[in-house]
Amino acid sequence: MFAVLNVLGSMLMLFSVTYLLPIVTSFIYSDGLFVDFIYAALGCLAAGAGLVALTRRHKRELRSRDGFLLVTLGWVLMSAIATVPLLIALPGLSFTDAFFETMSGLSTTGATVLTGLDTMAPSLNLWRHALNWYGGMGIIVLVVAILPMLGVGGMQLYKAETPGPVKDEKLTPRITQTARALWFVYFLITLACIGSLKLAGMNWFDAVCHAFATLALGGFSTYDASVGHFDSPAIEAVLIVFMLISAMNFARHFIAWQQKSLRTYATDMEARAMLAILGISTVGVALYIWLHNVYPSFWTALRHTAFNLVSIATDCGLVSQDYAAWPMFAPMVILMLSCYCANTGSTGGGIKMFRTLVLFRQAQRELFLLVHPAAVTPVKIGGQVVANKIVFAVLAFVVLYFGTVVTLTFLLLASGMDFVSAFSAIIAC
């Protein structure tokens, strides 16, 4: 435990550096929060240094279970410390609401309890979006990338933080190099998104904030009306492209960058399945809401369906329309897609497309074995055999996932919420 706290202290010291971005923003825009962010950064640095000093004698190599504990404590403690700027700048805000906001940001959930985003201080708004961006690729991976001198097992942290089977792949010989490679690609795509949004009509500040939220699939916006504030097909189109990119495996992006070729995407079964499902679903839902006279033309329905369906299905959460007001079939389909469309190694959440493909192949195998019980039929994804232990792990994960959804839905029902609100809130979060 003390060894974990020692590393956690180093993480907090590193996290204090992230306050530089809102500090510079506050200085540029003169929004009056310059000193507040400095105090918050110093408090974070002091807390981390204190933990390191108190536990320095317990420093050792971390075991696998230590990695999982560190990830959990890291998210909780960093979210708690990230509330300081919000609590200082927004006096009427409770710690519970502030913690909800920062946890939503770092976990890239995208739910918000704040209003008046249109007039919020620029540095505070950027802080929210920066939390999205840091959480997108994973703060733990960032720590492994730039603090190898910690003397802890980088692979334990990487496995604890990274979802799905991608955690057993190495793009480069050393885990720190792998983490740096992923962050390098993440940074490059973010720059491309910022430039594209600027060309599409956003100002620089909005472009940076929405690029952070889009690459992290975090869903925060600088406006209460989210992307609906801009009412721009060009901006929506740019965001759709980068949401799809962010929902793909970043290892693929790195390989494509190394090879200077797009051929690696052609062999990615996850990406192909995701794009096919999203394409068919977009046309189907657009046709459905058009036939129900939600919009006057099919093309208008297609535009709004494409943006909102891709955003929710990839677990981003940016919206341009109140899709919850559409006929119930449409929002339920969109929420269902959010459970499994994002790829492993992406910044999206949910079950992941790889696990969905494994479940589908396993179901096919079971049905085949009913007819041919003596047959040997391994589960294959993209021509590669998936070991039975992975199939069983996927089945256990999915049971746990939906068991959690059911349990938490009933808890919200017990609090007085109606079923649709309770179910959709749990699925979204």
CSV table of C-alpha atoms in Angstrom, one decimal:
chain,number,residue,atom,x,y,z
A,1,MET,CA,0.0,0.0,0.0
A,2,PHE,CA,2.8,2.5,0.9
A,3,ALA,CA,4.6,1.7,-2.3
A,4,VAL,CA,1.5,2.6,-4.2
A,5,LEU,CA,1.1,5.8,-2.3
A,6,ASN,CA,4.7,6.7,-3.1
A,7,VAL,CA,4.0,6.4,-6.9
A,8,LEU,CA,0.7,8.2,-6.4
A,9,GLY,CA,2.6,11.1,-4.9
A,10,SER,CA,4.9,11.3,-8.0
A,11,MET,CA,1.8,11.2,-10.2
A,12,LEU,CA,0.3,14.1,-8.3
A,13,MET,CA,3.5,16.1,-8.7
A,14,LEU,CA,3.3,15.4,-12.4
A,15,PHE,CA,-0.4,16.3,-12.4
A,16,SER,CA,0.5,19.8,-11.0
A,17,VAL,CA,2.2,20.6,-14.3
A,18,THR,CA,-1.1,20.3,-16.2
A,19,TYR,CA,-2.2,23.5,-14.5
A,20,LEU,CA,0.2,25.4,-16.7
A,21,LEU,CA,-2.3,25.3,-19.6
A,22,PRO,CA,-5.2,27.1,-17.7
A,23,ILE,CA,-2.6,29.5,-16.1
A,24,VAL,CA,-1.4,30.6,-19.5
A,25,THR,CA,-4.9,30.9,-20.7
A,26,SER,CA,-6.0,33.0,-17.7
A,27,PHE,CA,-3.0,35.3,-18.4
A,28,ILE,CA,-3.9,35.7,-22.0
A,29,TYR,CA,-7.6,36.4,-21.5
A,30,SER,CA,-7.1,38.2,-18.1
A,31,ASP,CA,-10.1,36.4,-16.6
A,32,GLY,CA,-9.1,36.9,-13.0
A,33,LEU,CA,-8.3,33.3,-12.2
A,34,PHE,CA,-4.5,33.5,-12.8
A,35,VAL,CA,-3.6,33.4,-9.1
A,36,ASP,CA,-6.3,30.8,-8.3
A,37,PHE,CA,-4.8,28.3,-10.7
A,38,ILE,CA,-1.3,28.9,-9.3
A,39,TYR,CA,-2.6,28.2,-5.8
A,40,ALA,CA,-4.3,25.0,-7.1
A,41,ALA,CA,-1.1,23.9,-8.8
A,42,LEU,CA,1.0,24.5,-5.7
A,43,GLY,CA,-1.5,22.6,-3.6
A,44,CYS,CA,-1.3,19.6,-5.9
A,45,LEU,CA,2.5,19.8,-6.0
A,46,ALA,CA,2.7,20.0,-2.2
A,47,ALA,CA,0.3,17.1,-1.7
A,48,GLY,CA,2.3,14.9,-4.1
A,49,ALA,CA,5.6,15.9,-2.5
A,50,GLY,CA,4.3,15.1,0.9
A,51,LEU,CA,3.2,11.6,-0.1
A,52,VAL,CA,6.6,10.9,-1.7
A,53,ALA,CA,8.4,12.1,1.4
A,54,LEU,CA,6.3,10.1,3.8
A,55,THR,CA,6.6,6.9,1.8
A,56,ARG,CA,10.1,7.1,0.3
A,57,ARG,CA,11.3,4.2,2.4
A,58,HIS,CA,8.7,1.9,0.9
A,59,LYS,CA,9.5,2.4,-2.7
A,60,ARG,CA,9.7,-0.9,-4.6
A,61,GLU,CA,8.7,-2.5,-7.9
A,62,LEU,CA,4.9,-2.7,-8.2
A,63,ARG,CA,3.1,-6.0,-8.7
A,64,SER,CA,0.1,-6.4,-11.0
A,65,ARG,CA,-2.5,-5.9,-8.3
A,66,ASP,CA,-0.6,-2.8,-7.2
A,67,GLY,CA,-1.1,-1.4,-10.7
A,68,PHE,CA,-4.9,-1.8,-10.5
A,69,LEU,CA,-5.0,-0.1,-7.1
A,70,LEU,CA,-2.9,2.7,-8.3
A,71,VAL,CA,-5.1,3.3,-11.3
A,72,THR,CA,-8.2,3.5,-9.1
A,73,LEU,CA,-6.7,5.7,-6.5
A,74,GLY,CA,-5.1,7.9,-9.2
A,75,TRP,CA,-8.5,8.6,-10.9
A,76,VAL,CA,-10.2,9.4,-7.6
A,77,LEU,CA,-7.4,11.5,-6.0
A,78,MET,CA,-6.6,13.5,-9.2
A,79,SER,CA,-10.3,14.1,-9.8
A,80,ALA,CA,-10.6,15.4,-6.2
A,81,ILE,CA,-7.6,17.7,-6.5
A,82,ALA,CA,-8.8,19.0,-9.9
A,83,THR,CA,-11.9,20.4,-8.1
A,84,VAL,CA,-9.9,23.2,-6.5
A,85,PRO,CA,-10.1,25.7,-9.4
A,86,LEU,CA,-13.8,25.0,-9.7
A,87,LEU,CA,-14.5,25.5,-6.0
A,88,ILE,CA,-12.5,28.7,-5.9
A,89,ALA,CA,-13.9,30.3,-9.1
A,90,LEU,CA,-17.5,29.1,-8.5
A,91,PRO,CA,-18.3,29.9,-4.8
A,92,GLY,CA,-21.8,28.4,-4.9
A,93,LEU,CA,-20.6,25.1,-6.3
A,94,SER,CA,-20.6,22.2,-3.8
A,95,PHE,CA,-17.7,19.8,-3.6
A,96,THR,CA,-20.0,17.0,-4.8
A,97,ASP,CA,-20.9,18.8,-7.9
A,98,ALA,CA,-17.3,19.9,-8.5
A,99,PHE,CA,-16.1,16.3,-8.0
A,100,PHE,CA,-18.8,15.0,-10.4
A,101,GLU,CA,-17.6,17.5,-13.0
A,102,THR,CA,-13.9,16.6,-12.7
A,103,MET,CA,-14.5,12.9,-12.5
A,104,SER,CA,-16.7,13.2,-15.6
A,105,GLY,CA,-13.9,15.0,-17.3
A,106,LEU,CA,-11.1,12.7,-16.5
A,107,SER,CA,-13.1,9.6,-17.1
A,108,THR,CA,-14.3,11.2,-20.4
A,109,THR,CA,-17.9,10.5,-19.5
A,110,GLY,CA,-19.0,14.0,-20.6
A,111,ALA,CA,-21.9,14.5,-18.2
A,112,THR,CA,-22.0,18.0,-16.7
A,113,VAL,CA,-23.7,19.7,-13.8
A,114,LEU,CA,-22.6,23.2,-14.8
A,115,THR,CA,-24.6,25.8,-16.7
A,116,GLY,CA,-23.7,29.2,-18.1
A,117,LEU,CA,-20.8,27.6,-20.1
A,118,ASP,CA,-21.2,30.4,-22.7
A,119,THR,CA,-20.0,33.0,-20.2
A,120,MET,CA,-17.7,30.9,-18.1
A,121,ALA,CA,-14.1,32.2,-17.6
A,122,PRO,CA,-12.0,30.9,-20.5
A,123,SER,CA,-9.3,29.3,-18.3
A,124,LEU,CA,-11.9,27.4,-16.3
A,125,ASN,CA,-13.6,26.2,-19.5
A,126,LEU,CA,-10.3,25.1,-20.9
A,127,TRP,CA,-9.5,23.3,-17.6
A,128,ARG,CA,-12.6,21.2,-18.0
A,129,HIS,CA,-11.7,20.3,-21.6
A,130,ALA,CA,-8.0,19.7,-20.7
A,131,LEU,CA,-9.2,17.1,-18.1
A,132,ASN,CA,-11.1,15.4,-21.0
A,133,TRP,CA,-7.9,15.3,-23.1
A,134,TYR,CA,-5.6,14.1,-20.3
A,135,GLY,CA,-8.1,11.3,-19.4
A,136,GLY,CA,-8.6,10.3,-23.0
A,137,MET,CA,-5.4,8.5,-23.6
A,138,GLY,CA,-4.9,7.9,-19.9
A,139,ILE,CA,-3.0,9.8,-17.3
A,140,ILE,CA,-1.4,6.5,-16.2
A,141,VAL,CA,0.0,5.9,-19.6
A,142,LEU,CA,1.4,9.5,-19.6
A,143,VAL,CA,3.1,8.8,-16.3
A,144,VAL,CA,4.7,5.6,-17.7
A,145,ALA,CA,5.8,7.6,-20.8
A,146,ILE,CA,7.6,10.4,-19.2
A,147,LEU,CA,8.6,9.2,-15.7
A,148,PRO,CA,10.6,6.0,-16.2
A,149,MET,CA,12.8,7.1,-13.3
A,150,LEU,CA,10.0,6.2,-10.9
A,151,GLY,CA,11.5,2.7,-10.8
A,152,VAL,CA,8.1,1.0,-11.0
A,153,GLY,CA,6.9,-1.7,-13.3
A,154,GLY,CA,5.6,0.2,-16.3
A,155,MET,CA,3.9,-2.8,-17.7
A,156,GLN,CA,1.8,-3.3,-14.6
A,157,LEU,CA,0.4,0.3,-15.0
A,158,TYR,CA,-0.1,-0.1,-18.7
A,159,LYS,CA,-2.0,-3.4,-18.4
A,160,ALA,CA,-4.2,-1.9,-15.6
A,161,GLU,CA,-5.0,1.2,-17.7
A,162,THR,CA,-5.4,-0.2,-21.2
A,163,PRO,CA,-8.6,-1.9,-22.2
A,164,GLY,CA,-9.0,-5.2,-24.1
A,165,PRO,CA,-6.5,-7.4,-25.8
A,166,VAL,CA,-4.4,-4.5,-27.0
A,167,LYS,CA,-2.8,-4.4,-23.5
A,168,ASP,CA,-0.7,-7.4,-24.5
A,169,GLU,CA,0.7,-5.8,-27.6
A,170,LYS,CA,3.8,-3.7,-27.8
A,171,LEU,CA,4.4,-1.3,-30.6
A,172,THR,CA,8.0,-0.6,-29.6
A,173,PRO,CA,10.4,-2.8,-27.5
A,174,ARG,CA,10.0,-0.8,-24.3
A,175,ILE,CA,6.7,0.0,-22.6
A,176,THR,CA,7.7,3.6,-22.1
A,177,GLN,CA,8.4,4.0,-25.8
A,178,THR,CA,5.0,2.5,-26.5
A,179,ALA,CA,3.3,5.0,-24.3
A,180,ARG,CA,5.2,7.9,-25.9
A,181,ALA,CA,4.3,6.6,-29.3
A,182,LEU,CA,0.6,6.6,-28.5
A,183,TRP,CA,0.8,10.1,-27.0
A,184,PHE,CA,2.7,11.4,-30.0
A,185,VAL,CA,0.0,10.2,-32.4
A,186,TYR,CA,-2.7,11.5,-30.0
A,187,PHE,CA,-1.1,14.9,-30.0
A,188,LEU,CA,-0.7,15.0,-33.8
A,189,ILE,CA,-4.3,14.1,-34.4
A,190,THR,CA,-5.4,16.7,-31.9
A,191,LEU,CA,-3.4,19.4,-33.8
A,192,ALA,CA,-5.1,18.2,-37.0
A,193,CYS,CA,-8.5,18.5,-35.4
A,194,ILE,CA,-7.8,22.0,-34.0
A,195,GLY,CA,-6.8,23.2,-37.5
A,196,SER,CA,-9.7,21.6,-39.2
A,197,LEU,CA,-12.2,23.1,-36.8
A,198,LYS,CA,-10.7,26.5,-37.2
A,199,LEU,CA,-11.0,26.2,-41.0
A,200,ALA,CA,-14.6,25.0,-40.6
A,201,GLY,CA,-15.5,28.3,-38.8
A,202,MET,CA,-14.7,28.0,-35.1
A,203,ASN,CA,-12.5,30.5,-33.3
A,204,TRP,CA,-9.2,29.3,-31.9
A,205,PHE,CA,-10.4,28.9,-28.3
A,206,ASP,CA,-13.5,26.9,-29.3
A,207,ALA,CA,-11.4,24.8,-31.7
A,208,VAL,CA,-8.9,23.8,-29.0
A,209,CYS,CA,-11.6,23.0,-26.5
A,210,HIS,CA,-13.7,20.9,-28.8
A,211,ALA,CA,-10.7,19.2,-30.3
A,212,PHE,CA,-9.7,18.1,-26.7
A,213,ALA,CA,-13.2,16.8,-26.1
A,214,THR,CA,-13.4,15.1,-29.5
A,215,LEU,CA,-10.1,13.3,-29.4
A,216,ALA,CA,-10.8,12.1,-25.8
A,217,LEU,CA,-14.4,11.3,-26.8
A,218,GLY,CA,-15.3,13.2,-23.7
A,219,GLY,CA,-18.2,15.4,-24.9
A,220,PHE,CA,-17.6,18.6,-23.0
A,221,SER,CA,-18.4,21.8,-24.8
A,222,THR,CA,-17.9,25.6,-24.3
A,223,TYR,CA,-21.6,26.2,-24.8
A,224,ASP,CA,-24.8,25.0,-23.0
A,225,ALA,CA,-26.2,24.1,-26.4
A,226,SER,CA,-23.1,22.0,-27.2
A,227,VAL,CA,-22.4,21.8,-31.0
A,228,GLY,CA,-26.0,23.0,-31.7
A,229,HIS,CA,-24.7,26.5,-30.9
A,230,PHE,CA,-22.8,26.6,-34.2
A,231,ASP,CA,-25.5,25.1,-36.4
A,232,SER,CA,-22.8,24.4,-39.0
A,233,PRO,CA,-22.8,21.3,-41.3
A,234,ALA,CA,-19.0,21.9,-41.9
A,235,ILE,CA,-18.2,21.8,-38.2
A,236,GLU,CA,-20.4,18.8,-37.7
A,237,ALA,CA,-18.7,17.0,-40.6
A,238,VAL,CA,-15.2,17.7,-39.2
A,239,LEU,CA,-16.2,16.4,-35.8
A,240,ILE,CA,-17.8,13.2,-37.2
A,241,VAL,CA,-14.5,12.4,-38.9
A,242,PHE,CA,-12.4,12.9,-35.8
A,243,MET,CA,-14.8,11.1,-33.6
A,244,LEU,CA,-14.5,8.1,-35.8
A,245,ILE,CA,-10.7,8.4,-35.8
A,246,SER,CA,-10.7,8.6,-32.0
A,247,ALA,CA,-13.0,5.5,-31.8
A,248,MET,CA,-10.4,3.4,-33.6
A,249,ASN,CA,-7.4,1.7,-32.1
A,250,PHE,CA,-4.6,4.3,-31.7
A,251,ALA,CA,-2.1,1.5,-32.2
A,252,ARG,CA,-3.4,1.4,-35.8
A,253,HIS,CA,-2.9,5.1,-36.2
A,254,PHE,CA,0.7,4.7,-35.0
A,255,ILE,CA,1.4,1.9,-37.4
A,256,ALA,CA,-0.1,3.9,-40.2
A,257,TRP,CA,2.1,6.8,-39.3
A,258,GLN,CA,5.2,4.6,-39.2
A,259,GLN,CA,4.4,2.9,-42.5
A,260,LYS,CA,3.1,6.1,-44.1
A,261,SER,CA,0.3,3.9,-45.5
A,262,LEU,CA,-3.4,3.4,-44.8
A,263,ARG,CA,-3.3,-0.3,-45.7
A,264,THR,CA,-3.2,-1.3,-42.0
A,265,TYR,CA,-6.8,-0.1,-41.6
A,266,ALA,CA,-8.0,-2.6,-44.2
A,267,THR,CA,-7.0,-5.5,-42.0
A,268,ASP,CA,-8.6,-4.0,-38.9
A,269,MET,CA,-11.8,-6.0,-38.3
A,270,GLU,CA,-12.9,-3.8,-35.4
A,271,ALA,CA,-12.8,-0.6,-37.5
A,272,ARG,CA,-14.5,-2.2,-40.5
A,273,ALA,CA,-17.3,-3.6,-38.3
A,274,MET,CA,-17.7,-0.3,-36.5
A,275,LEU,CA,-17.9,1.7,-39.7
A,276,ALA,CA,-20.4,-0.7,-41.3
A,277,ILE,CA,-22.7,-0.7,-38.2
A,278,LEU,CA,-22.6,3.1,-37.9
A,279,GLY,CA,-23.2,3.6,-41.6
A,280,ILE,CA,-26.2,1.2,-41.7
A,281,SER,CA,-27.6,2.6,-38.5
A,282,THR,CA,-27.3,6.2,-39.5
A,283,VAL,CA,-29.3,5.7,-42.7
A,284,GLY,CA,-31.9,3.5,-41.0
A,285,VAL,CA,-32.5,5.9,-38.1
A,286,ALA,CA,-32.5,8.9,-40.5
A,287,LEU,CA,-35.1,7.2,-42.6
A,288,TYR,CA,-37.2,6.3,-39.5
A,289,ILE,CA,-37.3,9.8,-38.0
A,290,TRP,CA,-38.0,11.4,-41.5
A,291,LEU,CA,-41.0,9.0,-42.0
A,292,HIS,CA,-42.2,10.1,-38.6
A,293,ASN,CA,-42.1,13.8,-39.7
A,294,VAL,CA,-39.4,14.9,-37.2
A,295,TYR,CA,-37.6,16.8,-40.0
A,296,PRO,CA,-39.1,18.1,-43.3
A,297,SER,CA,-36.6,16.4,-45.6
A,298,PHE,CA,-34.6,13.2,-45.6
A,299,TRP,CA,-31.3,15.1,-46.0
A,300,THR,CA,-31.9,17.2,-42.9
A,301,ALA,CA,-32.8,14.1,-41.0
A,302,LEU,CA,-29.6,12.4,-42.3
A,303,ARG,CA,-27.4,15.4,-41.3
A,304,HIS,CA,-28.7,15.5,-37.7
A,305,THR,CA,-28.8,11.7,-37.3
A,306,ALA,CA,-25.3,11.3,-38.6
A,307,PHE,CA,-23.8,13.7,-36.1
A,308,ASN,CA,-25.7,12.7,-33.0
A,309,LEU,CA,-25.6,9.0,-33.7
A,310,VAL,CA,-21.9,8.9,-34.3
A,311,SER,CA,-21.3,11.1,-31.3
A,312,ILE,CA,-23.3,9.0,-28.9
A,313,ALA,CA,-22.3,5.6,-30.4
A,314,THR,CA,-18.6,6.4,-30.1
A,315,ASP,CA,-19.2,7.6,-26.5
A,316,CYS,CA,-18.3,11.2,-27.2
A,317,GLY,CA,-21.5,12.9,-26.2
A,318,LEU,CA,-21.5,16.2,-28.2
A,319,VAL,CA,-25.0,16.9,-29.5
A,320,SER,CA,-26.5,19.2,-32.1
A,321,GLN,CA,-30.1,18.3,-31.5
A,322,ASP,CA,-32.3,17.1,-28.6
A,323,TYR,CA,-32.3,13.5,-29.9
A,324,ALA,CA,-34.1,12.4,-26.8
A,325,ALA,CA,-37.2,14.1,-28.2
A,326,TRP,CA,-37.2,11.9,-31.3
A,327,PRO,CA,-39.5,8.8,-31.4
A,328,MET,CA,-38.3,6.4,-28.7
A,329,PHE,CA,-36.9,3.8,-31.1
A,330,ALA,CA,-34.2,6.2,-32.4
A,331,PRO,CA,-32.6,7.2,-29.0
A,332,MET,CA,-32.8,3.7,-27.8
A,333,VAL,CA,-30.9,2.4,-30.9
A,334,ILE,CA,-28.3,5.2,-30.4
A,335,LEU,CA,-27.8,4.3,-26.7
A,336,MET,CA,-27.5,0.6,-27.6
A,337,LEU,CA,-24.7,1.4,-30.1
A,338,SER,CA,-22.8,3.3,-27.4
A,339,CYS,CA,-22.4,0.0,-25.5
A,340,TYR,CA,-20.1,-1.6,-28.0
A,341,CYS,CA,-19.0,0.5,-31.0
A,342,ALA,CA,-15.7,1.9,-29.8
A,343,ASN,CA,-12.6,-0.1,-30.6
A,344,THR,CA,-10.1,-1.5,-28.2
A,345,GLY,CA,-7.1,0.9,-27.8
A,346,SER,CA,-9.4,3.9,-28.5
A,347,THR,CA,-10.4,6.6,-26.2
A,348,GLY,CA,-14.0,5.4,-26.2
A,349,GLY,CA,-15.7,3.3,-23.5
A,350,GLY,CA,-18.2,0.5,-23.3
A,351,ILE,CA,-17.7,-3.2,-24.1
A,352,LYS,CA,-15.6,-2.5,-27.2
A,353,MET,CA,-16.2,-3.9,-30.7
A,354,PHE,CA,-13.6,-6.6,-30.3
A,355,ARG,CA,-15.5,-8.2,-27.4
A,356,THR,CA,-18.7,-7.9,-29.4
A,357,LEU,CA,-17.1,-9.7,-32.4
A,358,VAL,CA,-15.9,-12.4,-30.0
A,359,LEU,CA,-19.3,-12.9,-28.5
A,360,PHE,CA,-20.9,-13.1,-32.0
A,361,ARG,CA,-18.3,-15.7,-33.2
A,362,GLN,CA,-18.8,-17.7,-30.0
A,363,ALA,CA,-22.6,-17.7,-30.5
A,364,GLN,CA,-22.0,-18.9,-34.1
A,365,ARG,CA,-19.7,-21.7,-32.8
A,366,GLU,CA,-22.2,-22.9,-30.2
A,367,LEU,CA,-25.0,-23.0,-32.8
A,368,PHE,CA,-22.7,-24.9,-35.2
A,369,LEU,CA,-21.7,-27.4,-32.4
A,370,LEU,CA,-25.3,-28.2,-31.8
A,371,VAL,CA,-25.5,-29.6,-35.3
A,372,HIS,CA,-21.9,-30.9,-35.5
A,373,PRO,CA,-20.9,-31.8,-31.9
A,374,ALA,CA,-17.7,-33.5,-32.9
A,375,ALA,CA,-16.4,-30.6,-35.0
A,376,VAL,CA,-13.3,-28.5,-34.0
A,377,THR,CA,-14.2,-24.9,-34.6
A,378,PRO,CA,-12.0,-22.3,-33.0
A,379,VAL,CA,-13.2,-18.7,-32.7
A,380,LYS,CA,-11.5,-16.5,-35.3
A,381,ILE,CA,-11.4,-12.7,-35.6
A,382,GLY,CA,-9.8,-11.4,-38.8
A,383,GLY,CA,-8.3,-14.8,-39.6
A,384,GLN,CA,-6.6,-15.0,-36.2
A,385,VAL,CA,-7.6,-17.7,-33.7
A,386,VAL,CA,-8.9,-16.3,-30.4
A,387,ALA,CA,-7.8,-18.5,-27.4
A,388,ASN,CA,-10.6,-20.0,-25.3
A,389,LYS,CA,-9.3,-18.2,-22.2
A,390,ILE,CA,-9.9,-14.9,-24.0
A,391,VAL,CA,-13.4,-16.0,-25.0
A,392,PHE,CA,-14.2,-16.9,-21.4
A,393,ALA,CA,-12.8,-13.6,-20.1
A,394,VAL,CA,-14.9,-11.7,-22.6
A,395,LEU,CA,-18.0,-13.6,-21.5
A,396,ALA,CA,-17.2,-12.8,-17.8
A,397,PHE,CA,-16.6,-9.1,-18.7
A,398,VAL,CA,-19.9,-8.7,-20.5
A,399,VAL,CA,-21.8,-10.4,-17.7
A,400,LEU,CA,-20.2,-8.0,-15.2
A,401,TYR,CA,-20.9,-5.0,-17.5
A,402,PHE,CA,-24.6,-5.7,-17.9
A,403,GLY,CA,-24.9,-6.8,-14.3
A,404,THR,CA,-23.6,-3.4,-13.3
A,405,VAL,CA,-26.0,-1.7,-15.7
A,406,VAL,CA,-29.0,-3.6,-14.2
A,407,THR,CA,-27.9,-3.0,-10.6
A,408,LEU,CA,-27.2,0.7,-11.0
A,409,THR,CA,-30.5,1.2,-13.0
A,410,PHE,CA,-32.4,-0.3,-10.1
A,411,LEU,CA,-30.6,2.0,-7.6
A,412,LEU,CA,-31.7,5.0,-9.7
A,413,LEU,CA,-35.2,3.6,-9.9
A,414,ALA,CA,-35.2,3.4,-6.1
A,415,SER,CA,-34.2,7.0,-5.9
A,416,GLY,CA,-37.4,8.0,-7.8
A,417,MET,CA,-36.3,8.3,-11.4
A,418,ASP,CA,-38.4,6.9,-14.2
A,419,PHE,CA,-37.1,3.8,-16.1
A,420,VAL,CA,-36.1,5.5,-19.3
A,421,SER,CA,-34.1,8.3,-17.5
A,422,ALA,CA,-32.5,5.8,-15.1
A,423,PHE,CA,-31.5,3.3,-17.8
A,424,SER,CA,-30.2,5.9,-20.3
A,425,ALA,CA,-28.2,7.7,-17.6
A,426,ILE,CA,-26.4,4.5,-16.6
A,427,ILE,CA,-25.7,3.5,-20.2
A,428,ALA,CA,-24.4,7.0,-21.0
A,429,CYS,CA,-22.1,7.0,-17.9
